[in-house]
Short mmCIF file of C-alpha atoms and ligand atoms in Angstrom, two decimals:
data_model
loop_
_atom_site.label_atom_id
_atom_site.label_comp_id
_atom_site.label_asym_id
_atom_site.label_seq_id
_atom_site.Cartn_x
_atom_site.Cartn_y
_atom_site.Cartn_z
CA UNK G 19 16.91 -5.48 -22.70
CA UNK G 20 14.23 -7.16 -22.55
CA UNK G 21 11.02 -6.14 -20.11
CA UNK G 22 10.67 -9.55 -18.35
CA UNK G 23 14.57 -9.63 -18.03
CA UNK G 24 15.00 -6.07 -16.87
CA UNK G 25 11.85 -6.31 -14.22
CA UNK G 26 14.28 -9.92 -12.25
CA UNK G 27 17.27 -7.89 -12.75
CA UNK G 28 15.38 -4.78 -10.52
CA UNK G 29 14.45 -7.43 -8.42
CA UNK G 30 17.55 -9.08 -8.10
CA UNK G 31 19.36 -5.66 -7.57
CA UNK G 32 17.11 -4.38 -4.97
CA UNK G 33 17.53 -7.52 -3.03
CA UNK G 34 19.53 -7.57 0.14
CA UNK G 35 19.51 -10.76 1.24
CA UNK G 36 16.26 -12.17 2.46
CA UNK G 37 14.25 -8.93 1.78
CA UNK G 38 14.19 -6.23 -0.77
CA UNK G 39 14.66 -2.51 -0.87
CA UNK G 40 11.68 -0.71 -2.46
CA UNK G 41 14.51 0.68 -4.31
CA UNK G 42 18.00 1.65 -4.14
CA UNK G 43 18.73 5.43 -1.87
CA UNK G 44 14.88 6.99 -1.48
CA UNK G 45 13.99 3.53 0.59
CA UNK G 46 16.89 1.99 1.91
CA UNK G 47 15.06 -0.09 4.44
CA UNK G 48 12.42 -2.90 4.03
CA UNK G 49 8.69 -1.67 3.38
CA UNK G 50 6.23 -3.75 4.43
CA UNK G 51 3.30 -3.21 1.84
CA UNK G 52 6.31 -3.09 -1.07
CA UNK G 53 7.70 -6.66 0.48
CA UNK G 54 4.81 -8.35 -0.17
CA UNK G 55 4.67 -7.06 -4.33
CA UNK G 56 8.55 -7.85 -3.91
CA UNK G 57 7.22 -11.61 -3.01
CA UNK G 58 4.64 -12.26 -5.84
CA UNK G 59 7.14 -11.03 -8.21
CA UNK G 60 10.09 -12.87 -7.19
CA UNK G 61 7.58 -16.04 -7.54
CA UNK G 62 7.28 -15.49 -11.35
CA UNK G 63 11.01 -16.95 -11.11
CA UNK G 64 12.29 -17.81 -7.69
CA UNK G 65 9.12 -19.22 -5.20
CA UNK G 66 11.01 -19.82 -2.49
CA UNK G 67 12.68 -16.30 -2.38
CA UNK G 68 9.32 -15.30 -2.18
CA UNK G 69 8.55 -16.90 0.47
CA UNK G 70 11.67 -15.46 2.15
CA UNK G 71 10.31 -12.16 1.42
CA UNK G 72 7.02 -12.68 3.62
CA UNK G 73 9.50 -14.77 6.44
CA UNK G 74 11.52 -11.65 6.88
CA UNK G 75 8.38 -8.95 7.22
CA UNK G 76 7.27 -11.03 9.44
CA UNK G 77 10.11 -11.90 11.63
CA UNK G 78 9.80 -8.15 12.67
CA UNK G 79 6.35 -8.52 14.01
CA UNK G 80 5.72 -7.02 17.23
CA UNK G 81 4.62 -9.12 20.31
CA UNK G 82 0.82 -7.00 20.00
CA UNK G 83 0.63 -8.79 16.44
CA UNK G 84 1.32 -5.25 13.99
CA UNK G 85 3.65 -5.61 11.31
CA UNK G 86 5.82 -2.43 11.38
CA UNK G 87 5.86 -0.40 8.22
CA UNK G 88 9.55 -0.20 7.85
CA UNK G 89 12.04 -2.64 9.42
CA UNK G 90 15.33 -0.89 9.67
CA UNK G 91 17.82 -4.08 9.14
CA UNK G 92 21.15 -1.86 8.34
CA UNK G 93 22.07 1.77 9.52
CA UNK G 94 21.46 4.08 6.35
CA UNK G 95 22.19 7.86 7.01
CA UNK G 96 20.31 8.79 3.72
CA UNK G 97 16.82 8.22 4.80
CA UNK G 98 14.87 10.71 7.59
CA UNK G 99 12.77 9.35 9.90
CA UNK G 100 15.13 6.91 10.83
CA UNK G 101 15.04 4.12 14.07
CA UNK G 102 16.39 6.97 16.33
CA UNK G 103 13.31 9.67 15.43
CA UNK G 104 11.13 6.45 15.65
CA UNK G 105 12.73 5.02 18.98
CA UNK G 106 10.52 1.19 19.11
CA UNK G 107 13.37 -0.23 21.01
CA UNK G 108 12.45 -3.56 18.40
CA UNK G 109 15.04 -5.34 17.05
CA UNK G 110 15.64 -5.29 14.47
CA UNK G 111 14.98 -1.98 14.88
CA UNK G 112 11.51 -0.64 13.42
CA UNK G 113 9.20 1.99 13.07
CA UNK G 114 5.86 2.10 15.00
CA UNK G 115 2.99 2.03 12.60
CA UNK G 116 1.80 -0.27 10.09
CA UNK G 117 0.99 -0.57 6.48
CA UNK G 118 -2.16 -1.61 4.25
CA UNK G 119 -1.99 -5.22 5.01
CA UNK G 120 -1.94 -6.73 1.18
CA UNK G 121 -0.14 -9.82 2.70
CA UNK G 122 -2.25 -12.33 2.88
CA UNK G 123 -3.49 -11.66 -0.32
CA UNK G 124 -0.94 -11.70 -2.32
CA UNK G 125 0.48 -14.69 -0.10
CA UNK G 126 -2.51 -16.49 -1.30
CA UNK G 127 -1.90 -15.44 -5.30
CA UNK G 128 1.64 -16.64 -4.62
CA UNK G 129 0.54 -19.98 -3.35
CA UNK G 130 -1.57 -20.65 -5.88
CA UNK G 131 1.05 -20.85 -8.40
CA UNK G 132 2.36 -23.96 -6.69
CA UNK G 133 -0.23 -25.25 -3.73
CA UNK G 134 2.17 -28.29 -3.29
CA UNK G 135 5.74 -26.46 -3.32
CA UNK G 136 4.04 -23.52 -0.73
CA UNK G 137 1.88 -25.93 1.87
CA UNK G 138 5.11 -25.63 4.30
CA UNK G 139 5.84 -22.01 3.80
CA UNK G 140 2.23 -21.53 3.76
CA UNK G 141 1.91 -23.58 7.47
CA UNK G 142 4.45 -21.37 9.05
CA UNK G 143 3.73 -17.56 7.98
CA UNK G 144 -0.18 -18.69 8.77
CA UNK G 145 -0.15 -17.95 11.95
CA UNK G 146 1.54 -14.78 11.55
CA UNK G 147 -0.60 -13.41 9.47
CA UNK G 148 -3.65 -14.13 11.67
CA UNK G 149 -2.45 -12.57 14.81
CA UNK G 150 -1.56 -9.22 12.44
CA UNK G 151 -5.43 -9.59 11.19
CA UNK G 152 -6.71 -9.86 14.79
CA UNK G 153 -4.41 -7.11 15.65
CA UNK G 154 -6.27 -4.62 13.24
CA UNK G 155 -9.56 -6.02 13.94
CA UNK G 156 -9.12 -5.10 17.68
CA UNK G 157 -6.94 -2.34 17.63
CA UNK G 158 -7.73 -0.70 14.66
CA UNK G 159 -11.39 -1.64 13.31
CA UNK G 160 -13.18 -0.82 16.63
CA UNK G 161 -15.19 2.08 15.04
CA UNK G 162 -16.13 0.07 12.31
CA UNK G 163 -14.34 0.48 9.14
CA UNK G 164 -10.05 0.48 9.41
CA UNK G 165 -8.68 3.24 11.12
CA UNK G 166 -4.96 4.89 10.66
CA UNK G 167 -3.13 7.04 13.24
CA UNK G 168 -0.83 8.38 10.59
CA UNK G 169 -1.05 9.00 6.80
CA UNK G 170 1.87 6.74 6.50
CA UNK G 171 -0.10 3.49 7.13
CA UNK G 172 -2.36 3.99 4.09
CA UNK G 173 0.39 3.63 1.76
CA UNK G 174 -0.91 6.49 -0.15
CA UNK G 175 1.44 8.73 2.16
CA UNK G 176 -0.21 12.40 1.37
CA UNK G 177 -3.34 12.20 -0.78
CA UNK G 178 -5.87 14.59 -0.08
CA UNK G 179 -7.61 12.07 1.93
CA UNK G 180 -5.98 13.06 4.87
CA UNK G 181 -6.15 16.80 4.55
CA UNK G 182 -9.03 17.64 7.35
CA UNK G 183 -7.07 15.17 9.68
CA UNK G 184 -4.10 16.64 8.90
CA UNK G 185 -5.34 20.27 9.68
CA UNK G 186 -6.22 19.45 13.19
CA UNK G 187 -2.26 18.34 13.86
CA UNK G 188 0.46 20.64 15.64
CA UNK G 189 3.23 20.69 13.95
CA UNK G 190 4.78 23.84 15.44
CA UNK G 191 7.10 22.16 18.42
CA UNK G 192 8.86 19.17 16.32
CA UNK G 193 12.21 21.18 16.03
CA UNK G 194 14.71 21.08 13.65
CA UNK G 195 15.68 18.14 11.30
CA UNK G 196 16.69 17.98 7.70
CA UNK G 197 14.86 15.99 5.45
CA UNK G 198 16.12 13.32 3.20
CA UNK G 199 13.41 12.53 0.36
CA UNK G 200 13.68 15.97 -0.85
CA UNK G 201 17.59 15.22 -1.64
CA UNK G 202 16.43 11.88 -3.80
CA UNK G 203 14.08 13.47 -6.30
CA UNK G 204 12.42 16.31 -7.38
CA UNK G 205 11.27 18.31 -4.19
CA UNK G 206 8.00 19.89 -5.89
CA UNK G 207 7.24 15.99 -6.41
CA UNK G 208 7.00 15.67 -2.27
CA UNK G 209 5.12 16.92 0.57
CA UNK G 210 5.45 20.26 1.80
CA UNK G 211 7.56 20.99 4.70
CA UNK G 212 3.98 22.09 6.92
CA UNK G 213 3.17 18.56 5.93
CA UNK G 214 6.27 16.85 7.01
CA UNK G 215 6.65 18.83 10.63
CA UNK G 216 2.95 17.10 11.24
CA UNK G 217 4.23 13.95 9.69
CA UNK G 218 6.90 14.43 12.75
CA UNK G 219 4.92 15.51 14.85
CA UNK G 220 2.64 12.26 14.81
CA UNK G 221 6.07 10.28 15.39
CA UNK G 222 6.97 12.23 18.56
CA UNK G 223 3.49 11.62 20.02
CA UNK G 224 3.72 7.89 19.46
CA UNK G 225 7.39 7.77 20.90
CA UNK G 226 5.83 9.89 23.79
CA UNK G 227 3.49 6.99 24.59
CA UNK G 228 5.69 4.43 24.29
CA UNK G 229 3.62 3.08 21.07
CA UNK G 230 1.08 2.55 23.37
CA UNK G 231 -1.68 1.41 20.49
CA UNK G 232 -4.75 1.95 22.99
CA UNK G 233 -3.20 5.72 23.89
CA UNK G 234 -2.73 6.04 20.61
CA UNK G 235 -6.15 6.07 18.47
CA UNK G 236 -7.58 7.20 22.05
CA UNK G 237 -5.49 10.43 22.29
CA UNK G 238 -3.31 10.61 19.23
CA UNK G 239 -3.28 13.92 16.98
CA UNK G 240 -4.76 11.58 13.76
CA UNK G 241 -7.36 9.40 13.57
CA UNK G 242 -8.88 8.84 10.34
CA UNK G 243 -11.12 5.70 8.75
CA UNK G 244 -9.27 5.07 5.65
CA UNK G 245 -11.22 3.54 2.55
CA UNK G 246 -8.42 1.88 1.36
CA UNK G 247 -7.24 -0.06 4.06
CA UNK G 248 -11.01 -1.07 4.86
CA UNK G 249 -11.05 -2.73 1.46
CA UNK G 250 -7.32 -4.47 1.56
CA UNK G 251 -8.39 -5.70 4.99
CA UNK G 252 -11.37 -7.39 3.97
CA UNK G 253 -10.69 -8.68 1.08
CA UNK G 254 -7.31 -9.56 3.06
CA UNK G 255 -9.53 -11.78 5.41
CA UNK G 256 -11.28 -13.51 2.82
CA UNK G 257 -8.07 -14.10 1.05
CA UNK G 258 -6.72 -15.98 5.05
CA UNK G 259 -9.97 -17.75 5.18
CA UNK G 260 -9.06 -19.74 1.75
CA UNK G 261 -5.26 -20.41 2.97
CA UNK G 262 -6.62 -21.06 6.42
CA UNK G 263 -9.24 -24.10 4.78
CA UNK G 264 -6.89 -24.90 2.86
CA UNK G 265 -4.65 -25.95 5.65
CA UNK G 266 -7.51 -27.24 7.60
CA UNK G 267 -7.60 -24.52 10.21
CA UNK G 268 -10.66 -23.45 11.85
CA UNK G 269 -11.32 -19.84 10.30
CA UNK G 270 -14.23 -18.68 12.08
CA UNK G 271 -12.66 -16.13 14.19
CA UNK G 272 -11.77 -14.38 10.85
CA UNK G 273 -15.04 -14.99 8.99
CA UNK G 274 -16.73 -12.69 11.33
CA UNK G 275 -13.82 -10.44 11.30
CA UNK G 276 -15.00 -10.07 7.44
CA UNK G 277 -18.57 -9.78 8.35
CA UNK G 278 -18.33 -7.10 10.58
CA UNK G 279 -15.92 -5.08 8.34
CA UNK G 280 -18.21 -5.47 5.76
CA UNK G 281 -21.12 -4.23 7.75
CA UNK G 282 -18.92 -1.35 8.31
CA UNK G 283 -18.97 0.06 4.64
CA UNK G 284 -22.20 2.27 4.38
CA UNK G 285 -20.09 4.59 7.39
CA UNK G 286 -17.65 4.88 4.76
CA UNK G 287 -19.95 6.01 1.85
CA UNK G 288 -20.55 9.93 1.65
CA UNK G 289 -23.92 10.03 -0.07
CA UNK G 290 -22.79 13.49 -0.95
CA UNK G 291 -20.14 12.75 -3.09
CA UNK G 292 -21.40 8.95 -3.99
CA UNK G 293 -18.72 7.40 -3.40
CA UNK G 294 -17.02 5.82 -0.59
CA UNK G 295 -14.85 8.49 1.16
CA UNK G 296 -12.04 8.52 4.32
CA UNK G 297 -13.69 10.15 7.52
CA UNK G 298 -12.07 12.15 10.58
CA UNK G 299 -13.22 9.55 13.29
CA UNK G 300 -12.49 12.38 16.04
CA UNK G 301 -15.40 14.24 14.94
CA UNK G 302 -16.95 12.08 11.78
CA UNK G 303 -16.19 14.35 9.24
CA UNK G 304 -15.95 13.31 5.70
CA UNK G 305 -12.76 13.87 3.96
CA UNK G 306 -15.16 14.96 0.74
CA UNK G 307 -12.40 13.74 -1.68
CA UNK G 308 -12.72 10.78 -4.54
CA UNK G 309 -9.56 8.92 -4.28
CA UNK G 310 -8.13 5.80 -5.50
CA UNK G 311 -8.71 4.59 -1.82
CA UNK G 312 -12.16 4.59 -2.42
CA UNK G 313 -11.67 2.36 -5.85
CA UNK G 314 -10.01 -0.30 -4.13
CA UNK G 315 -13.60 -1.39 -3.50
CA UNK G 316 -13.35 -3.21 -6.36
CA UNK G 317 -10.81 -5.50 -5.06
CA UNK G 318 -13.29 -6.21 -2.18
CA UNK G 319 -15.81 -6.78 -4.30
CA UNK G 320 -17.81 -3.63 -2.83
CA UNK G 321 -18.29 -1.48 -6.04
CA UNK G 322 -22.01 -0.12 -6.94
CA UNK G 323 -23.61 1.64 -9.72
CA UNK G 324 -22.60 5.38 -8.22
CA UNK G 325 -19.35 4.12 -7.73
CA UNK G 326 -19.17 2.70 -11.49
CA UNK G 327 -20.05 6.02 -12.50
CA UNK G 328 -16.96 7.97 -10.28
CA UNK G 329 -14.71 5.55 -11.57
CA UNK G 330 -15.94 5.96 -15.56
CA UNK G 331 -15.71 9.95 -14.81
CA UNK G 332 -12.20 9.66 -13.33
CA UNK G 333 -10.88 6.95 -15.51
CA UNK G 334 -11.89 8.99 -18.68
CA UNK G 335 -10.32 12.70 -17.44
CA UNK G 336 -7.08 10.77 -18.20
CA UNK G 337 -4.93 8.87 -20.38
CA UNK G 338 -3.17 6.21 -17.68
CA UNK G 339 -4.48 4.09 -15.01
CA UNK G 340 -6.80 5.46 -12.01
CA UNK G 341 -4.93 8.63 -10.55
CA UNK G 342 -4.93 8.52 -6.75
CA UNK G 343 -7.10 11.84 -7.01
CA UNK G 344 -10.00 13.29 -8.74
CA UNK G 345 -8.51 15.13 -12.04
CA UNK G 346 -11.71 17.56 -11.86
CA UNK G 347 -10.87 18.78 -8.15
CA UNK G 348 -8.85 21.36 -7.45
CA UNK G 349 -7.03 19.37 -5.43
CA UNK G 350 -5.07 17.62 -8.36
CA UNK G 351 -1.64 17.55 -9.25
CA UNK G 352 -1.17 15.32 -11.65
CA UNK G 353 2.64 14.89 -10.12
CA UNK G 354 2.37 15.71 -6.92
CA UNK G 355 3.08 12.77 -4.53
CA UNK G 356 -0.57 10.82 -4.26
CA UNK G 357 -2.06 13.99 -5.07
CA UNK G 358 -2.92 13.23 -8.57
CA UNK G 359 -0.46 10.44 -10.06
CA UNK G 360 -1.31 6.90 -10.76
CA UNK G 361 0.38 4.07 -9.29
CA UNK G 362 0.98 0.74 -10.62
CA UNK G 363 0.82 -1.44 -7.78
CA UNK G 364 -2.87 0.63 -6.90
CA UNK G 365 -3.87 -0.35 -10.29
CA UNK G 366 -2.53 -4.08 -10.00
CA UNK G 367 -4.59 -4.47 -6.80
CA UNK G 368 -7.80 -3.33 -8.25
CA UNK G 369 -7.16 -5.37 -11.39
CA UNK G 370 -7.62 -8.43 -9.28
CA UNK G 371 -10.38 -7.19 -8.09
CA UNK G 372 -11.77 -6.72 -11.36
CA UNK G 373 -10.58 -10.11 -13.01
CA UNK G 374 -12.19 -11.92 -9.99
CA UNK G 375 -15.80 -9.92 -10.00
CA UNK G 376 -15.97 -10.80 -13.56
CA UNK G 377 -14.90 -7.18 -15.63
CA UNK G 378 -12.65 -8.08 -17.79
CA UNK G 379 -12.90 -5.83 -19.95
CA UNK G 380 -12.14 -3.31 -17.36
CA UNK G 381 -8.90 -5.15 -16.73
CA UNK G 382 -8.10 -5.69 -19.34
CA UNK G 383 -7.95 -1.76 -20.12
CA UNK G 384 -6.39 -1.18 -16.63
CA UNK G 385 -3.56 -3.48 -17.46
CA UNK G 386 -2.82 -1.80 -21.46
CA UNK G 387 -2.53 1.51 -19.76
CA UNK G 388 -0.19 0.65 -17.23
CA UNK G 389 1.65 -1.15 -19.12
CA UNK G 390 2.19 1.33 -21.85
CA UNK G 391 3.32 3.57 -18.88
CA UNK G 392 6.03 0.91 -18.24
CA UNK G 393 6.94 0.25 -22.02
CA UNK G 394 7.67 3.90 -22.51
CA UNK G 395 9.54 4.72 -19.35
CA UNK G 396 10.63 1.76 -17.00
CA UNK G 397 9.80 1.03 -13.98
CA UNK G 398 9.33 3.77 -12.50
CA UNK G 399 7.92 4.48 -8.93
CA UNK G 400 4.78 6.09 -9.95
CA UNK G 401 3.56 8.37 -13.07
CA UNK G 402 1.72 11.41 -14.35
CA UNK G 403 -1.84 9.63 -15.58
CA UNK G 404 -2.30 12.64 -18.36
CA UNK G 405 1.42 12.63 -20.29
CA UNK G 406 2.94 9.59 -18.40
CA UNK G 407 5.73 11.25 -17.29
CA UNK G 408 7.81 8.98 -14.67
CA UNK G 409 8.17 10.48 -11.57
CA UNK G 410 9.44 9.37 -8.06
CA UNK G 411 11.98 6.62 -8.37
CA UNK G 412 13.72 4.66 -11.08
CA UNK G 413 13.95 0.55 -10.75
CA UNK G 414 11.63 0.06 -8.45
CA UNK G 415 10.92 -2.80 -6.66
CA UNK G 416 6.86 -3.13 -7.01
CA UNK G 417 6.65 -1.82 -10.05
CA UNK G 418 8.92 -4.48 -11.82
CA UNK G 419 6.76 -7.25 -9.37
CA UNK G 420 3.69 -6.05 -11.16
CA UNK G 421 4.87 -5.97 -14.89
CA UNK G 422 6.11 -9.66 -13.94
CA UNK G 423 3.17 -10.84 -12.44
CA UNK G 424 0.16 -8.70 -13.97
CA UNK G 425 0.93 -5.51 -16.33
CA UNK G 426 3.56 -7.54 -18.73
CA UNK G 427 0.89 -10.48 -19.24
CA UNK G 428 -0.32 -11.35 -22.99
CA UNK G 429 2.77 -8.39 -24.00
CA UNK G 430 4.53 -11.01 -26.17
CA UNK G 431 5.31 -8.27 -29.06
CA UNK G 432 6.07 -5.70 -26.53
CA UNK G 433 8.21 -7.21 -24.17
CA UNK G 434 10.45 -8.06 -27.37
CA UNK G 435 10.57 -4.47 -28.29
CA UNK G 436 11.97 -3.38 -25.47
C1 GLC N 5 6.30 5.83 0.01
C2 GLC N 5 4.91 5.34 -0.37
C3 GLC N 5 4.60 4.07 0.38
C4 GLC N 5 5.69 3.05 0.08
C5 GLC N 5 7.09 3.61 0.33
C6 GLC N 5 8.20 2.71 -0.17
O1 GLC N 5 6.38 6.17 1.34
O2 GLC N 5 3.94 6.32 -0.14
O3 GLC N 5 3.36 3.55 0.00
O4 GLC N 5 5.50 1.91 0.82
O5 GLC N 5 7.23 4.85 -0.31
O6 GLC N 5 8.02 2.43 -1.53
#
């Protein structure tokens, strides 16, 4: 079949209704982060379903403004942490943490390719989207750059970002459970089990508070400033100060939102390893890793000349995309869970980054390689950036959004080869 046709047909598959499963047994729920790459590809074909997509996400948006990271619409026994380990008391139920907040962005991309068709859509999710912005910029920015309370809401669940924040977490008392990832795929693929009673562990403290954000990044066992996020968010608010004009809304509030996330950076660059780099915000320590966090500058328009050099050094120690770690630290597994791999939706969002600063012919390379990934695989969930071996999950939801939308572009000869 056909690239194009096989990328709708993951689409349509994964689709329940309304909103789409990241894919079919490892993610049985809606993702927030994945929804919104589930939107801009369902508007390659269907734009109103893709609006759907961001009216669901955001129908399970809490009364503080956060946008849970899962939204638990039907009972699923084969996932683990599920709404009773969470225990929101939302409902639908959902977990109690967030997700890099790519919405508005890629809202905006999806508007774009009809302004006329999307005003109405666009007028009602507005809103929305503008409390969940002035939720992180008061909850979550109020050290300066974006700050997570659990490795989960950087979307790049266990890269070696997190590994001094990590360290200071107890994950002794969390009791028994039995894990379901490890049942989906290959368990050397996923994080340890020391990694997963912390994971826990986080959860229970959050339940113990009630989800109490202010107890939370006050007391909580994690508190990290995450590159990553910093960048989606402010390129996030830029992105919700076009849609906001262009519906004649008054977007000052978030123009200094923007401002003062983007006077934030230099706390995020480690002069030591020149390049931007997440930090414990308990105690200021730098993580000391390069990850592709740290290159999602680019889609904030916040590289630099060290940063071109990182990215020309890590870029060049393999064959496929930007690996979400360094390939010359010894912290690299080039399968490993966002230890190593490269992801296509990581590489989509930088692309536009790239494209819009002007490096085309950095995008142009960015999109070959991932594509090539797809061509000889499918759409896989992520890949090994040195032989392109798929790992993680088959038919995946994001991935097939990106080929449609971004990776599959000017393909002609390959899409028919498929
Ligand atoms: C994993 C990923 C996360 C994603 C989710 C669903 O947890 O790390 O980024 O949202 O899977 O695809």
């Amino acid at each position: 079949m056909n690239l194009d046709n096989k990328a709708r047909e993951i689409l349509r598959q994964n689709d329940k209704g309304g909103y789409t499963l990241p894919t079919h047994g490892l993610y049985p729920y809606q993702w927030n982060w994945d929804s919104a790459f589930a939107a801009w590809g369902f508007a390659t074909f269907d734009l109103p379903r893709a609006w759907d997509e961001f009216d669901t996400l955001f129908a399970s948006q809490w009364d503080t403004g956060m946008v849970p990271h899962i939204i638990f619409h039907e009972p699923d026994p084969g996932y683990f942490p599920g709404p009773d380990v969470w225990a929101t008391g939302q409902s639908p139920e959902t977990s109690g943490i967030t997700q890099p907040p790519v919405a508005a962005t890629l809202a905006r991309q999806v508007w774009e390719m009809d302004k006329t068709a999307g005003q109405n859509r666009l007028a009602k999710l507005y809103p929305k989207m503008v409390a969940w912005h002035r939720w992180w910029h008061h909850v979550r920015c109020i050290h300066g750059p974006a700050a997570i309370t659990h490795p989960w809401e950087s979307g790049r669940d266990n890269c070696p970002d997190w590994d001094i924040g990590m360290a200071g977490v107890d994950g002794s008392g969390v009791g028994d459970y039995t894990r379901r990832d490890t049942g989906h795929v290959d368990p050397s693929m996923r994080p340890t089990k020391a990694e997963y009673d912390r994971y826990i562990a986080m959860v229970q403290f959050g339940v113990s508070v009630g989800w109490d954000q202010s107890r939370i990044v006050a007391d909580g066992p994690f508190l990290m400033a995450d590159p990553g996020i910093t960048f989606i968010l402010l390129r996030a608010h830029e992105d919700l100060i076009v849609l906001g004009d262009a519906l004649g809304e008054d977007t000052t509030e978030i123009a200094g939102w923007a401002r003062s996330l983007r006077a934030a950076l230099p706390q995020i660059w480690n002069p030591d390893l020149k390049a931007y780099d997440a930090r414990n915000l308990r105690d200021g320590q730098f993580a000391g890793v390069l990850g592709s966090g740290a290159f999602l500058a680019y889609l904030a328009d916040a590289g630099n000349p060290d940063l071109n050099a990182q990215l020309a050094r890590v870029w060049d120690a393999v064959q496929y995309g930007i690996p979400s770690a360094d390939p010359q630290s010894p912290m690299f597994d080039p399968r490993k869970y966002w230890r190593g791999p490269t992801w296509p939706v990581v590489n989509a969002l930088m692309a536009i980054g790239l494209r819009d600063s002007g490096r085309s012919d950095l995008e142009a390379r960015l999109r070959r390689e991932t594509a090539q990934l797809i061509q000889k695989h499918g759409f896989f969930e992520y890949f090994d950036p040195i032989d392109s071996t798929p790992c993680g999950g088959d038919d995946f939801t994001w991935t097939a959004a990106i080929w449609l939308t971004w990776a599959g572009n000017d393909l002609e000869q390959a899409k028919g080869a498929a």
